[in-house]
mmCIF file of C-alpha atoms and ligand atoms in Angstrom:
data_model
loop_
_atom_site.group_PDB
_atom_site.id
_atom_site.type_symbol
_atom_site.label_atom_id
_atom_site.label_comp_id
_atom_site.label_asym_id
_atom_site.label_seq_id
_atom_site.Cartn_x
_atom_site.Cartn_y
_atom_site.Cartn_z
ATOM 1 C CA UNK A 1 -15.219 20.890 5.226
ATOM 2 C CA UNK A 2 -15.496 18.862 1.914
ATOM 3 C CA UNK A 3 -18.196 16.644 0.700
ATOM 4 C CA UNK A 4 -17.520 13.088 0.573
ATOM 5 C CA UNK A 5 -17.603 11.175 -2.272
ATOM 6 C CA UNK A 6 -19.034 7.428 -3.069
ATOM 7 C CA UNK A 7 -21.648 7.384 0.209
ATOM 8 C CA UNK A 8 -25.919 7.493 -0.023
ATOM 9 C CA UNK A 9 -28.906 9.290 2.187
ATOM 10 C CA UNK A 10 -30.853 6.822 3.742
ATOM 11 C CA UNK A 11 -33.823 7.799 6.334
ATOM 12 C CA UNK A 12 -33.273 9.600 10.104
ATOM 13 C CA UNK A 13 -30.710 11.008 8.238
ATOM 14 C CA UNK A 14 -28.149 8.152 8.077
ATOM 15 C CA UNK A 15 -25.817 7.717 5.716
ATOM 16 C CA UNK A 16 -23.960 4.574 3.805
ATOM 17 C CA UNK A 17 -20.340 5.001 2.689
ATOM 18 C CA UNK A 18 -19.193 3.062 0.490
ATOM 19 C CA UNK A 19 -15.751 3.789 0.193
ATOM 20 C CA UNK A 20 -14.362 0.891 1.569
ATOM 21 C CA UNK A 21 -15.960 -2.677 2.549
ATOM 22 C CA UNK A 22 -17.002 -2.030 5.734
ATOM 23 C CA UNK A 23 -19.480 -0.127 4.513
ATOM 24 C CA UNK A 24 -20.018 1.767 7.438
ATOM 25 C CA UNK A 25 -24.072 3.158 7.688
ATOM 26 C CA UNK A 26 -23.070 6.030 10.473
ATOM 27 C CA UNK A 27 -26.078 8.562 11.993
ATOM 28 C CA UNK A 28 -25.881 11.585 12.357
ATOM 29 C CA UNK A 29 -23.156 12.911 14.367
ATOM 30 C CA UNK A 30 -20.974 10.181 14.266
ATOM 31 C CA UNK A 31 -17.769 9.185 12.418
ATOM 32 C CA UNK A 32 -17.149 5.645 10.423
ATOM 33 C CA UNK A 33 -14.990 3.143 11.720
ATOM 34 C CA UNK A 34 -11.441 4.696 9.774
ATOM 35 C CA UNK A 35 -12.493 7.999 12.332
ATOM 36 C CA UNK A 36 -12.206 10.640 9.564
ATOM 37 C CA UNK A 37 -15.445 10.785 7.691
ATOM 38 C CA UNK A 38 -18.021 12.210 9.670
ATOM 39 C CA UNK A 39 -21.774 12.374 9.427
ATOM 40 C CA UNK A 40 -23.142 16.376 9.800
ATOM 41 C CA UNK A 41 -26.671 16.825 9.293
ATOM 42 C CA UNK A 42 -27.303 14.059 7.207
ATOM 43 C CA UNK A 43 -24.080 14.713 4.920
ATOM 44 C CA UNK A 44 -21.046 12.768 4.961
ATOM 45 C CA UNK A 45 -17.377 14.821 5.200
ATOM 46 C CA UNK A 46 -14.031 13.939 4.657
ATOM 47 C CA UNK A 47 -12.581 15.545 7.155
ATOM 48 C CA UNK A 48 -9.199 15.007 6.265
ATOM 49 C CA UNK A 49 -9.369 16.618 3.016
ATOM 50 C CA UNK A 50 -6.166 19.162 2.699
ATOM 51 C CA UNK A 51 -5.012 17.947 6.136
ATOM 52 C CA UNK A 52 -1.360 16.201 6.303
ATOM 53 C CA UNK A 53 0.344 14.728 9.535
ATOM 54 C CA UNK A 54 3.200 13.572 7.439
ATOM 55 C CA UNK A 55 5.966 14.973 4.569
ATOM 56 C CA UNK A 56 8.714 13.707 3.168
ATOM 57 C CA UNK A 57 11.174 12.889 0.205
ATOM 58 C CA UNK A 58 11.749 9.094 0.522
ATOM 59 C CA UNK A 59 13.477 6.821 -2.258
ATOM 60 C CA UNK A 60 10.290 5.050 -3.532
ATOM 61 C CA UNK A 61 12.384 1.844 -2.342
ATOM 62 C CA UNK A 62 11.549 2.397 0.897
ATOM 63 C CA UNK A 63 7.477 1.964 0.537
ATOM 64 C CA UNK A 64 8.543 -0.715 -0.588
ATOM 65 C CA UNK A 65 7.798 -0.237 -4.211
ATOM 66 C CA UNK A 66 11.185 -1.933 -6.086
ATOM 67 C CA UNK A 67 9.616 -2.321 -10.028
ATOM 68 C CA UNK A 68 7.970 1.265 -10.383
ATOM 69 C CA UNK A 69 10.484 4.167 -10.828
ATOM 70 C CA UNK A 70 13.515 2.645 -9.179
ATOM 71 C CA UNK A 71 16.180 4.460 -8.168
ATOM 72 C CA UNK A 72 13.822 7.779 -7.833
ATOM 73 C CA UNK A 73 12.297 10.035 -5.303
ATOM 74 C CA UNK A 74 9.037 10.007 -4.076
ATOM 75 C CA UNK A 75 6.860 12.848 -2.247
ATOM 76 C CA UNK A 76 5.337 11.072 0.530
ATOM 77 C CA UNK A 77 2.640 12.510 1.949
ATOM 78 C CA UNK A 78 0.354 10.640 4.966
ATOM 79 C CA UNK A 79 -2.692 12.201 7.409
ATOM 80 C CA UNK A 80 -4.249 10.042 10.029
ATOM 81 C CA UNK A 81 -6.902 7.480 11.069
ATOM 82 C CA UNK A 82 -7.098 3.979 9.479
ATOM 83 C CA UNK A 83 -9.871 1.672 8.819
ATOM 84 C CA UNK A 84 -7.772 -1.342 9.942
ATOM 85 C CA UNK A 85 -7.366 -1.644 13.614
ATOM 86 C CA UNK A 86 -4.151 -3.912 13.233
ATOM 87 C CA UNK A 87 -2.520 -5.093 16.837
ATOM 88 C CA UNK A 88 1.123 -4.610 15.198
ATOM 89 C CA UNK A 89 0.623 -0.905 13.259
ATOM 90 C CA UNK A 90 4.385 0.367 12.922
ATOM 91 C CA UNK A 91 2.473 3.651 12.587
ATOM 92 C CA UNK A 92 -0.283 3.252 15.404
ATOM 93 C CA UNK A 93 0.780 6.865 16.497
ATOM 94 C CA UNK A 94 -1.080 8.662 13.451
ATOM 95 C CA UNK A 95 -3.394 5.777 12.631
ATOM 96 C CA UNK A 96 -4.898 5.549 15.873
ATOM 97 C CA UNK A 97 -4.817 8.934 17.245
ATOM 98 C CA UNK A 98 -8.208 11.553 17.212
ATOM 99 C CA UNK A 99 -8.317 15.001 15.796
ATOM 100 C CA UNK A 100 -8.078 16.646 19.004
ATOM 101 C CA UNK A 101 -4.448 14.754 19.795
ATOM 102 C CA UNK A 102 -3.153 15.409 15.966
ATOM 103 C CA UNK A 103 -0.831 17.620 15.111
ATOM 104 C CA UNK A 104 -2.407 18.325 11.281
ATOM 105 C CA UNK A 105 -0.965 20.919 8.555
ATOM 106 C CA UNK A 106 -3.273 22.379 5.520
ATOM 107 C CA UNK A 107 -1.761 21.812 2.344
ATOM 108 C CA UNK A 108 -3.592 21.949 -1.038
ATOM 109 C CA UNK A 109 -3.352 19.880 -3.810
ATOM 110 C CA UNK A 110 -1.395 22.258 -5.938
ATOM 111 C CA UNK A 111 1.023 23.158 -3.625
ATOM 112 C CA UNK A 112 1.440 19.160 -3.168
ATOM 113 C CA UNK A 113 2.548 18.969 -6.747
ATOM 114 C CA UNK A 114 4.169 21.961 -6.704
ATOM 115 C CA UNK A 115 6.642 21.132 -3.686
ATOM 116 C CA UNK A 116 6.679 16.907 -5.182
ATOM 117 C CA UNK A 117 8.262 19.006 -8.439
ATOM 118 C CA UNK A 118 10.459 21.130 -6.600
ATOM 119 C CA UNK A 119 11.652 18.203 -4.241
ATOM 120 C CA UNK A 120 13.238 16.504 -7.666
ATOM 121 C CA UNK A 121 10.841 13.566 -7.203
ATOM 122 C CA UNK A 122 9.312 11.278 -9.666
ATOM 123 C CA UNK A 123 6.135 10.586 -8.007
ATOM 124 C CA UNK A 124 3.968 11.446 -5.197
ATOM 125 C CA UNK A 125 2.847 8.376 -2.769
ATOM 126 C CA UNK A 126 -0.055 9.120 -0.205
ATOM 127 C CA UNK A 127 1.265 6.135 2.696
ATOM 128 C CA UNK A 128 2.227 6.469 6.216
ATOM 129 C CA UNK A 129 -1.615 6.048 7.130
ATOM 130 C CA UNK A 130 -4.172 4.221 5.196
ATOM 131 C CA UNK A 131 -4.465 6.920 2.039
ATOM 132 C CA UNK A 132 -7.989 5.143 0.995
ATOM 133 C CA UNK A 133 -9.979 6.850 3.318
ATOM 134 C CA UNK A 134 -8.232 9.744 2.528
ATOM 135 C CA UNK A 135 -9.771 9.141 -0.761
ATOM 136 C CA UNK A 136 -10.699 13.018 -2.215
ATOM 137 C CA UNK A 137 -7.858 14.438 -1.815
ATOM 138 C CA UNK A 138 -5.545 12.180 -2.975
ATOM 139 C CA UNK A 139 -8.229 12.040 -6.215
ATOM 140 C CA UNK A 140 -7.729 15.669 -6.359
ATOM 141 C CA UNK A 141 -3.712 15.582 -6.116
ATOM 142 C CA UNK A 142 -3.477 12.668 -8.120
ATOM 143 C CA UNK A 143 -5.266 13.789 -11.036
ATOM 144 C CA UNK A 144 -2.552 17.306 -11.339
ATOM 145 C CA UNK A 145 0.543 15.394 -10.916
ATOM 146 C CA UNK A 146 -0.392 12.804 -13.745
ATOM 147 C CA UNK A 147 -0.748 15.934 -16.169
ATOM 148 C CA UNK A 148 2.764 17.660 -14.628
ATOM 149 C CA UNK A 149 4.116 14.283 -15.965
ATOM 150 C CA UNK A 150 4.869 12.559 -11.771
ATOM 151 C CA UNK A 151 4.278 9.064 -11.088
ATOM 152 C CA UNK A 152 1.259 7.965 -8.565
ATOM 153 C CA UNK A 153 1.296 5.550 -5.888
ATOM 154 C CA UNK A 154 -1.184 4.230 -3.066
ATOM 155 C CA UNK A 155 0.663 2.268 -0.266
ATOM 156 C CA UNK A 156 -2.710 0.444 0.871
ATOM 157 C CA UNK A 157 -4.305 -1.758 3.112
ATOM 158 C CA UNK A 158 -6.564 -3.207 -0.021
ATOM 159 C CA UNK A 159 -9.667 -2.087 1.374
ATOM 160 C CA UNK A 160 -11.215 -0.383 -1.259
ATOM 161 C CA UNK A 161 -14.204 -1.083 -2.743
ATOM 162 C CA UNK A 162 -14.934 -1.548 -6.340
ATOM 163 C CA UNK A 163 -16.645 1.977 -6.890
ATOM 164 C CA UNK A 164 -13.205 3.918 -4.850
ATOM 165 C CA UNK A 165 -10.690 1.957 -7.223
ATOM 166 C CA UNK A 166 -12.728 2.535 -10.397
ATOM 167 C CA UNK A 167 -12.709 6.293 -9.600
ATOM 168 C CA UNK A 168 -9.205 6.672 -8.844
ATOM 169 C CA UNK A 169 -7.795 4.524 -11.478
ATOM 170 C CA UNK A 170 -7.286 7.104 -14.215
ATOM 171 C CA UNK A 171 -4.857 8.820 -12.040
ATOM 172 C CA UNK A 172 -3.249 6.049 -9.554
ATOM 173 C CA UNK A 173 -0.089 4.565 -11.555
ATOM 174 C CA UNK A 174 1.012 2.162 -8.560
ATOM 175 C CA UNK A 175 -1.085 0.166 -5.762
ATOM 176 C CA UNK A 176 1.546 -1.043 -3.140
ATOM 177 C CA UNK A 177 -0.785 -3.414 -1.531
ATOM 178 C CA UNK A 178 -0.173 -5.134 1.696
ATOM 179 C CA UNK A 179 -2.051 -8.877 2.316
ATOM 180 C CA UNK A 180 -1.482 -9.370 5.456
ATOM 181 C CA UNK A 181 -2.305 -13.045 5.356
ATOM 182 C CA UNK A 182 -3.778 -15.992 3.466
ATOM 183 C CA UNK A 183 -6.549 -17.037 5.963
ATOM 184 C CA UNK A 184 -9.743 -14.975 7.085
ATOM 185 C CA UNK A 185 -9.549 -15.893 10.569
ATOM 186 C CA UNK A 186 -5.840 -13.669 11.093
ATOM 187 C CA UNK A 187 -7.988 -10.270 9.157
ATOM 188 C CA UNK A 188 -11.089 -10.989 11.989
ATOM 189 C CA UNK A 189 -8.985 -11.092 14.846
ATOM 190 C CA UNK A 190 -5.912 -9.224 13.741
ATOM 191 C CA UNK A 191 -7.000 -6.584 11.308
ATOM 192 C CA UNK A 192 -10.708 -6.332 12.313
ATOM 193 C CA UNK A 193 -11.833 -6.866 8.392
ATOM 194 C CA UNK A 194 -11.992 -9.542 5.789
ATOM 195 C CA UNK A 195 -9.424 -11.194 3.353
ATOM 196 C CA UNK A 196 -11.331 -11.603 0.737
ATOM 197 C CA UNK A 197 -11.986 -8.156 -0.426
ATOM 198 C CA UNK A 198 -8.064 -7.018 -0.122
ATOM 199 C CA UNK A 199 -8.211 -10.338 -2.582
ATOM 200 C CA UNK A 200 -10.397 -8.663 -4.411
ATOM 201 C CA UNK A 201 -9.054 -4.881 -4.827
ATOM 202 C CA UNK A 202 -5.326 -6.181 -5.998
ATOM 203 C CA UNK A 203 -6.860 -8.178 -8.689
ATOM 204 C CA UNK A 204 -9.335 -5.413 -9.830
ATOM 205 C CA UNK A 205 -5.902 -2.820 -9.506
ATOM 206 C CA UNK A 206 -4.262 -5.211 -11.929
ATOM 207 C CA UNK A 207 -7.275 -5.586 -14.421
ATOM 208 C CA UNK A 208 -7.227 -1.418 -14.367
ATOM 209 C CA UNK A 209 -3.569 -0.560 -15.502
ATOM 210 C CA UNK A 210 -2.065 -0.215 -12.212
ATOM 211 C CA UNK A 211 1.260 -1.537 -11.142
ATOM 212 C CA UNK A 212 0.826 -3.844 -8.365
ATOM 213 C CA UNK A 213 3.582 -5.052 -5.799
ATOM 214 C CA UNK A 214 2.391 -6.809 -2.913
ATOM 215 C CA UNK A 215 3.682 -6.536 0.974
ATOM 216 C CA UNK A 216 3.398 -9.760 3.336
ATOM 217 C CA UNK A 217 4.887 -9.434 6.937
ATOM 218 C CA UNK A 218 5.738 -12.445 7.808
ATOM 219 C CA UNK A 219 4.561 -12.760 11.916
ATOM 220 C CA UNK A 220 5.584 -15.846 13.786
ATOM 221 C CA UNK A 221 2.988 -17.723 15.293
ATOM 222 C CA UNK A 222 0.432 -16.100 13.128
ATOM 223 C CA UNK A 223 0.826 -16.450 9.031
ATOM 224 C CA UNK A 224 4.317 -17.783 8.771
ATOM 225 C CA UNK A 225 3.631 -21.703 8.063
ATOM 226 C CA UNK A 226 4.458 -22.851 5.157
ATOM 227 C CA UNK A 227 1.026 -24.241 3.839
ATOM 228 C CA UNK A 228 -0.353 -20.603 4.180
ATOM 229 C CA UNK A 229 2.567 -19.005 2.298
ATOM 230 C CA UNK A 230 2.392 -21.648 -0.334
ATOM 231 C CA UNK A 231 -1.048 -20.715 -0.962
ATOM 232 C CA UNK A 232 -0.436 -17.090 -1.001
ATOM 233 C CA UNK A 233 1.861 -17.192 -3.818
ATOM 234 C CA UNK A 234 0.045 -19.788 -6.043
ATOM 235 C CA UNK A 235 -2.828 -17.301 -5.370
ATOM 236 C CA UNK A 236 -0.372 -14.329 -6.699
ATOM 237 C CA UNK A 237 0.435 -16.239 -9.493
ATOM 238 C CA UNK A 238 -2.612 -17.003 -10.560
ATOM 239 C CA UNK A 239 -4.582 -14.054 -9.965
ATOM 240 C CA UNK A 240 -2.301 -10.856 -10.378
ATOM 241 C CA UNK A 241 0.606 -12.720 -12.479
ATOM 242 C CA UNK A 242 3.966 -14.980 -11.965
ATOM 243 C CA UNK A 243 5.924 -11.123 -12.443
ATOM 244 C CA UNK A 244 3.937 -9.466 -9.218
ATOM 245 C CA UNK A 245 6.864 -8.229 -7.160
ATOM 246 C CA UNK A 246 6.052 -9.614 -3.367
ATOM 247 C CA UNK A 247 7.510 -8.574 -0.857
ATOM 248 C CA UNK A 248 7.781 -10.761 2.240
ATOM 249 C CA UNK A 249 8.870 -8.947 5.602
ATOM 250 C CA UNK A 250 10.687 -9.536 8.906
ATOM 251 C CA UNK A 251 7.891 -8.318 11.539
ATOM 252 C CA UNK A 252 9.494 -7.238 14.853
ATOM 253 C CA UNK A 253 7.444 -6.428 17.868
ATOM 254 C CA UNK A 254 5.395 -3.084 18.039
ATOM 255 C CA UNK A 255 2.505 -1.678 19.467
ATOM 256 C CA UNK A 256 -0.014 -4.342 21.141
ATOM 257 C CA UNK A 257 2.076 -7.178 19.921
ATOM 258 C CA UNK A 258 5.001 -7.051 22.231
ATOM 259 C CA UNK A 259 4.699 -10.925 22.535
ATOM 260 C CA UNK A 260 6.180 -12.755 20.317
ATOM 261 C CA UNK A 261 9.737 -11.848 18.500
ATOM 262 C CA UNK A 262 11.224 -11.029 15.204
ATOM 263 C CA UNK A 263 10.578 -13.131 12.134
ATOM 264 C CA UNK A 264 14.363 -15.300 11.496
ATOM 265 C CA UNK A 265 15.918 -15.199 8.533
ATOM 266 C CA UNK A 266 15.465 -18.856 7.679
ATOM 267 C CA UNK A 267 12.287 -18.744 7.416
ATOM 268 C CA UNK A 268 12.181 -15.734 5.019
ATOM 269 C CA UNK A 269 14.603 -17.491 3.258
ATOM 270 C CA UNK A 270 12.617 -20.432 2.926
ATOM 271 C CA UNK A 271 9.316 -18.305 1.264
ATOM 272 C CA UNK A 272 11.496 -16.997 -1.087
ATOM 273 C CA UNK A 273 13.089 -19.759 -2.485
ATOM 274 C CA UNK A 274 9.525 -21.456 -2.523
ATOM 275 C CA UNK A 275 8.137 -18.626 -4.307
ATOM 276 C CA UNK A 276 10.914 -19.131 -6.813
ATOM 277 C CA UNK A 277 10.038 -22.784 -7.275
ATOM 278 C CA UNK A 278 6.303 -22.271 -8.202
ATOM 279 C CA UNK A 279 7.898 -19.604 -10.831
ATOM 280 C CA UNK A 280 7.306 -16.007 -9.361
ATOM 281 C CA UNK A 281 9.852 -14.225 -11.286
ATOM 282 C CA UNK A 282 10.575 -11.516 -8.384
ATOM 283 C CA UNK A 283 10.359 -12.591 -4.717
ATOM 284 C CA UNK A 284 11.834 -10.139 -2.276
ATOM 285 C CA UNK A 285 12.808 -10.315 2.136
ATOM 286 C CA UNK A 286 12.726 -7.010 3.575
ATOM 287 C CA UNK A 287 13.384 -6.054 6.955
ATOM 288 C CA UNK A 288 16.454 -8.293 7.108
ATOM 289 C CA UNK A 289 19.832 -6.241 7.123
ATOM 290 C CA UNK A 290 21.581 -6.851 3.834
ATOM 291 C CA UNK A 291 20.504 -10.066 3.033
ATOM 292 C CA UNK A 292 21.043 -9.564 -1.067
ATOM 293 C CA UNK A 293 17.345 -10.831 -1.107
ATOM 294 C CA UNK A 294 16.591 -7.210 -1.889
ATOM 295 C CA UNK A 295 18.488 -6.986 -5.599
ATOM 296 C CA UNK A 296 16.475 -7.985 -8.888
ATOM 297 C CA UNK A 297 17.999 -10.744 -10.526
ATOM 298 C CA UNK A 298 17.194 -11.549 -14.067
ATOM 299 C CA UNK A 299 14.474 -14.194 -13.773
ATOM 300 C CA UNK A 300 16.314 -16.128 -17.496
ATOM 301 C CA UNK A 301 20.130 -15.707 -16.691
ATOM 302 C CA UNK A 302 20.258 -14.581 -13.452
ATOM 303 C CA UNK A 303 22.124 -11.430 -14.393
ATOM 304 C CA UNK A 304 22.410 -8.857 -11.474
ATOM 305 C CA UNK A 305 19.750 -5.967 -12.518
ATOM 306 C CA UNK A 306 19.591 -3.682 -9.802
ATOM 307 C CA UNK A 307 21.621 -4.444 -6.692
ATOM 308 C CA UNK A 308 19.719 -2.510 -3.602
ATOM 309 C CA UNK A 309 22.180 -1.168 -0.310
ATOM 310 C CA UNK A 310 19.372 -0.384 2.190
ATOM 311 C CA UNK A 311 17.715 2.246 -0.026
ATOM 312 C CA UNK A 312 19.877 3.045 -2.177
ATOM 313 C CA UNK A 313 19.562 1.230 -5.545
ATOM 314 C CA UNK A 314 22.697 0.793 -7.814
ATOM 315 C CA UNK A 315 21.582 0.254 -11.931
ATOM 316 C CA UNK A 316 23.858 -2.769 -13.172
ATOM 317 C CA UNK A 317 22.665 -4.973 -16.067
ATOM 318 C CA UNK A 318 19.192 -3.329 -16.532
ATOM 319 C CA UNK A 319 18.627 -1.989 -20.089
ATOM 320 C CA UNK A 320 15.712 0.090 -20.381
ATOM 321 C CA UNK A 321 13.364 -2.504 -19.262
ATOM 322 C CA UNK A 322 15.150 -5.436 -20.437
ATOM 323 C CA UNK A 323 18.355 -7.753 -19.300
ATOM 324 C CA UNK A 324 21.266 -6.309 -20.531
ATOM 325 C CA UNK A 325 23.147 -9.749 -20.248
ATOM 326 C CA UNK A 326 20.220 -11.786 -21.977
ATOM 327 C CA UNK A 327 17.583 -9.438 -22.976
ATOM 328 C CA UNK A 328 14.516 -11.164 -21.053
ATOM 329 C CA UNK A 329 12.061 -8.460 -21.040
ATOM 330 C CA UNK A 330 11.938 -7.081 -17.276
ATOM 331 C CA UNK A 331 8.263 -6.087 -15.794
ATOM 332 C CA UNK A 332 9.570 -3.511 -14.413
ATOM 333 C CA UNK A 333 8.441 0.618 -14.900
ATOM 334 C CA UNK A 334 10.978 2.837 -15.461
ATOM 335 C CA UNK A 335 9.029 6.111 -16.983
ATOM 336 C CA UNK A 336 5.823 7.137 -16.137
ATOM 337 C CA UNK A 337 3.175 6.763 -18.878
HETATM 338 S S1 LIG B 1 -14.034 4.701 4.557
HETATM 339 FE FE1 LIG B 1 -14.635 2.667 5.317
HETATM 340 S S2 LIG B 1 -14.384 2.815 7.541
HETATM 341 FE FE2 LIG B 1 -14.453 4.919 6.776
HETATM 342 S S3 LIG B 1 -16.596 5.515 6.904
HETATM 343 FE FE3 LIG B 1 -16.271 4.726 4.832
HETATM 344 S S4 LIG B 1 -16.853 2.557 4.943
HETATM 345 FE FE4 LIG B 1 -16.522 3.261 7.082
#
């Protein structure tokens, strides 16, 4: 069992963590609300440290993660519980499931870097389940394949608090952060959280260094007016930058929400040309079938930069990290630093 990090004693042998803002206080013998840190005799465990439900090699496109790496490999690794309790998880069956019901591997850090290195990949991303509550081992992983010279990315929820981003921002290149929504009532009754701190995290992720792409499934009936979409991306803009890559999705039914269908086209299509209008530089659908909203156009000329074939991504007028047809300068990181 490992020691968890970021939580405090209190008395009756209680214990705060404050990993991420629910800021669970659990007693003894009980588990937080994300299911995997547990409360032994007054001392809190992560007790998914070293334990992984899910491996692969995925193009990084598919997290999605389109202006970080491109056209490379990632080692994805993913364990289970989450500390969202979302009706429409795509992943529900290793989010939600116990540690009696999971099938779990041991893997340790260095043999993570050693296989992401031997796979050919260009960065390791901890996704699948919520990696923030997987928080030490990730730290602990992280922090090796920075100096082997891989690429880092968190494909997140945006729970975090302050203290868990601080410490893992000398080794976390990329935060893939999914806001779910722009109002506080669809986290309550939705997500069972807040918006304000996911708000919160992808700014702070942005003031640290990171790379920061943002995810948005776009669920009918719930978060796809216009008004609330609007405000989203002014909010992007303003807060993490007009060149944030976002991401807006095509939900289709899943899990508890069998009862509504998928998101059409037209309205995707209608985000992304608004998001164009108020001057985001790099809108993106996903989740549509080759829609060509998925290539990166050259936000001056319009030059073709990388055109995208489900996940396959196909170089054409991208210099370095500049136009080739103009030379705009293109926020877009193709080496890790
Ligand atoms: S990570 Fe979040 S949900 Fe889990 S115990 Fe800590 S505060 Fe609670």
């Amino acid at each position: 069992m490992y020691e968890a990090h970021l939580y405090t004693k209190g008395e009756n042998n209680n214990v705060t963590c404050s990993l991420c803002n629910h800021r669970c206080v659990i007693k003894e013998g009980k588990q937080g609300i994300c299911g995997v840190r547990h409360n032994i005799g007054g001392i809190l465990y992560a007790m998914t440290y070293r334990k992984i439900s899910a491996e692969a090699v995925d193009p990084i496109e598919k997290k999605p993660l389109f202006h970080y790496l491109p056209g490379t490999l990632s080692y994805s690794l993913g364990s289970i519980g989450c500390n969202f309790h979302c009706q429409h998880c795509q992943n529900w069956h290793i989010s939600r499931t116990s540690f009696k019901d999971a099938s779990l591997r041991d893997l340790a850090p260095e043999e993570g870097v050693r296989r992401a290195l031997a796979s050919g990949s260009a960065s390791i991303s901890w996704t699948y389940n919520e990696p923030s509550i997987w928080h030490e081992y990730p730290l602990a992983m992280g922090k090796l394949a920075r100096s082997k010279g891989l690429g880092t990315v968190y494909v997140t929820n945006g729970y975090i608090t302050e203290e868990g981003l601080r410490e893992l921002s000398p080794m976390l290149g990329a935060y893939r952060v999914d806001i779910k929504a722009f109002t506080e009532d669809f986290y309550k009754k939705v997500c069972g959280a807040h918006l304000q701190p996911v708000l919160d995290s992808a700014a702070l992720a942005k003031d640290l260094g990171m790379h920061v792409e943002t995810v948005t499934l776009v669920i009918p009936g719930l978060n796809d007016s216009m008004e609330e979409q609007t405000a989203l991306i002014r909010w992007v803009i303003e807060h993490l930058g007009p060149s944030t890559p976002m991401h807006f999705s095509a939900f289709h039914p899943d899990y508890k929400m069998t009862d509504r269908g998928a998101t059409p086209v037209a309205t995707l299509e209608k985000i992304y040309n608004k998001a164009k209008e108020l001057g985001l530089r790099y809108p993106y659908v996903g989740n549509v079938w080759d829609s060509g909203y998925e290539n990166t156009y050259c936000p001056a000329c319009g030059a073709m930069l990388i055109e995208r074939q489900g996940f396959t991504s196909l170089m054409r007028d991208l210099d370095g990290e500049q136009c080739g047809n103009c030379g705009e300068k293109i926020e877009i990181v193709r080496h890790v630093r």
